[in-house]
């Protein structure tokens, strides 16, 4: 049985990396007693699949995990049994059945929407944004490979200043397997230190 | 200036994204306990003086965390020292060392409890106190500062840390922790001096308050005697033990990031009856007390439900000697096989029985098979009292390779008393012979990992009188092994001689080393247990500054009547017994498993009352037949 779980990754969990998150899920399933399926072979691995890695320090309410279980189990029961044993910082929003033949989750992701909160006031935020938007190319290097950051930015918009007085920015970046835009690289391009912001993933957009 | 948890949170917000593995500093894991700060009287921070990744795997602190938090009048939170990058950020932004749970600065706790399982953590303790804004010297701390306590195996010689720690816990903490809290609580409500608190604690059996004693030296720098400065203080300080092992902890905190051990640790027994003469743990953790198979299985069940960990560690100093080992392993296998769990059972004897046992536990996740002969010739193994015949070792190796393991890990020590270069060459020969067994069994798939540590004569062991190898000797011996074991299928690792020396100085140090520890910290020493962080010059300069010759501690053979810096600490094993055992090593004569025959090490008379109250299989020592003594004698509990 293949199920798809939509979940939040918040609080202390935001500093749990991709691989450690897999382990947290494996432990969650072991605590729940639900029959998590494992791969065949000499080193069986739990059959867990995450849509796309959330960089360290980001929070999110839209993380997506595909899980294979050995038996067919009622969705409500799954939801209940997992929710009871989740570690602080993970919350389940939705559990649904997915056709086992559906393509792998990662190949389906098209883009991701982020909301960036600025902890310090940036008077010329709009100007900086405009400079990015009006650029035709933003050539950068990632692991010695040159890429064009501008082509990975799909949308950008300033949000009204929130109640706590912080400026906010919503951006939509490409999140295809071979072309992933990273908010921290955009921030760097804007001359803003990543640690003076909070980044929240609001939505993952799929191909179909 | 008072720093609040909220201040710390706000500052962390900006710092955490910039440091390595920020998950070390966040807390917020499953099973952490947060109590409202004002709901309890006594606030205790349990501190492991190394980074989170290492400290989280410490069983002692996990036991205390659970015990303290079960009380309604106390809370326990955790503290670790930050890695170098985080320490720099904390100092730059004025964040004091804080607890992971509530983010309270450590100087706002009532008690800080440090775990000191090994000596190379000492400078980290000083660094932790400094980061917490707490004066390092015990005498400089008044009633407004936390009480600093420390326990763990290194504290069986507490003297090098005597200036910094207010109270040492000698021995096992499960009962004494409650007595400390009760005493502290009574003192807190009485509004009296800190000295009064220390005096009250100093008479609790197992507690050592170093400021209530003084040491007199002879002209040759050795010790003349220890003296109490206060009549109430224990003398000698007798190791505290629990008469039977309490139920094991089952609510382990589940880290959100990778730590050194990701497992449920279950202590199947405490103590060891083998009497290896180099082994500190084997001497200081007597007597042997076992848990029942039922209790162990129940603990595993509950812990799995509570944590979901992927590995179970069945821990003891000598697993093969656990009375019900076969039953335990069979039950564990039946219950947990096929559930994608790794089960580790360290410290097995070198015989075919161990291979049978491990075969039960073979699951998808097994790695190599570990054997620790410690020495390569039968003669040398008799000296160290770890007798096993070479034939048996090779036969065991053959079985391991032919029954599915491709890698054997062998642990040896160099530097044993009277060891010659021939004895070291024998290590290389034995390794090759073991690998040859692998070739016979499975051809060139066979691999061998060889770990070489260097012997340090530890306090409270039969070898406490002997000298360490010199640096030249150590290097010459390591060179032989590096040369002889250069082989595609052999992986050799060894301990840096600098780490060895430092451990040798500190583990047999006296009170004069406290200044050296402080000076070394001032010179930049910290994370001494990390080979790549050890600043050896910081230490040698500190010794030079105080004109103390370090070889006095490491490279001096002691006379049989010398008073040692740790002689006021009584582990229950008599010094006379240790000396006798040392003399037997010179012949060499072995002493086999003391379950078969009691050699009267001293444990039984020391804890006769406890044994009398706990007859039967709970202890491996013989039963006590004499009637209890009525009055007068101070008993350890």
mmCIF file with all atom_site columns, C-alpha atoms in Angstrom, chain B residues 110 138 141-148 166 184 187 192-200:
data_model
loop_
_atom_site.group_PDB
_atom_site.id
_atom_site.type_symbol
_atom_site.label_atom_id
_atom_site.label_alt_id
_atom_site.label_comp_id
_atom_site.label_asym_id
_atom_site.label_entity_id
_atom_site.label_seq_id
_atom_site.pdbx_PDB_ins_code
_atom_site.Cartn_x
_atom_site.Cartn_y
_atom_site.Cartn_z
_atom_site.occupancy
_atom_site.B_iso_or_equiv
_atom_site.pdbx_formal_charge
_atom_site.auth_seq_id
_atom_site.auth_comp_id
_atom_site.auth_asym_id
_atom_site.auth_atom_id
_atom_site.pdbx_PDB_model_num
ATOM 1  C CA . UNK B 1 110 ? 20.735 24.921 41.544 1.00 0.00 ? 110 UNK B CA 1
ATOM 2  C CA . UNK B 1 138 ? 35.027 26.000 44.152 1.00 0.00 ? 138 UNK B CA 1
ATOM 3  C CA . UNK B 1 141 ? 31.565 30.306 44.385 1.00 0.00 ? 141 UNK B CA 1
ATOM 4  C CA . UNK B 1 142 ? 29.153 31.627 46.973 1.00 0.00 ? 142 UNK B CA 1
ATOM 5  C CA . UNK B 1 143 ? 25.513 30.711 47.648 1.00 0.00 ? 143 UNK B CA 1
ATOM 6  C CA . UNK B 1 144 ? 24.351 32.404 44.433 1.00 0.00 ? 144 UNK B CA 1
ATOM 7  C CA . UNK B 1 145 ? 26.135 29.929 42.211 1.00 0.00 ? 145 UNK B CA 1
ATOM 8  C CA . UNK B 1 146 ? 25.098 26.389 41.377 1.00 0.00 ? 146 UNK B CA 1
ATOM 9  C CA . UNK B 1 147 ? 26.543 23.476 43.299 1.00 0.00 ? 147 UNK B CA 1
ATOM 10 C CA . UNK B 1 148 ? 28.971 21.686 40.982 1.00 0.00 ? 148 UNK B CA 1
ATOM 11 C CA . UNK B 1 166 ? 32.348 20.934 44.957 1.00 0.00 ? 166 UNK B CA 1
ATOM 12 C CA . UNK B 1 184 ? 20.062 20.356 48.878 1.00 0.00 ? 184 UNK B CA 1
ATOM 13 C CA . UNK B 1 187 ? 19.573 23.435 52.886 1.00 0.00 ? 187 UNK B CA 1
ATOM 14 C CA . UNK B 1 192 ? 22.457 28.821 55.644 1.00 0.00 ? 192 UNK B CA 1
ATOM 15 C CA . UNK B 1 193 ? 25.967 29.049 54.252 1.00 0.00 ? 193 UNK B CA 1
ATOM 16 C CA . UNK B 1 194 ? 27.375 27.126 51.371 1.00 0.00 ? 194 UNK B CA 1
ATOM 17 C CA . UNK B 1 195 ? 29.893 25.556 53.729 1.00 0.00 ? 195 UNK B CA 1
ATOM 18 C CA . UNK B 1 196 ? 27.009 24.106 55.678 1.00 0.00 ? 196 UNK B CA 1
ATOM 19 C CA . UNK B 1 197 ? 25.633 22.519 52.525 1.00 0.00 ? 197 UNK B CA 1
ATOM 20 C CA . UNK B 1 198 ? 29.013 21.017 51.719 1.00 0.00 ? 198 UNK B CA 1
ATOM 21 C CA . UNK B 1 199 ? 29.430 19.657 55.231 1.00 0.00 ? 199 UNK B CA 1
ATOM 22 C CA . UNK B 1 200 ? 25.946 18.141 55.131 1.00 0.00 ? 200 UNK B CA 1
#
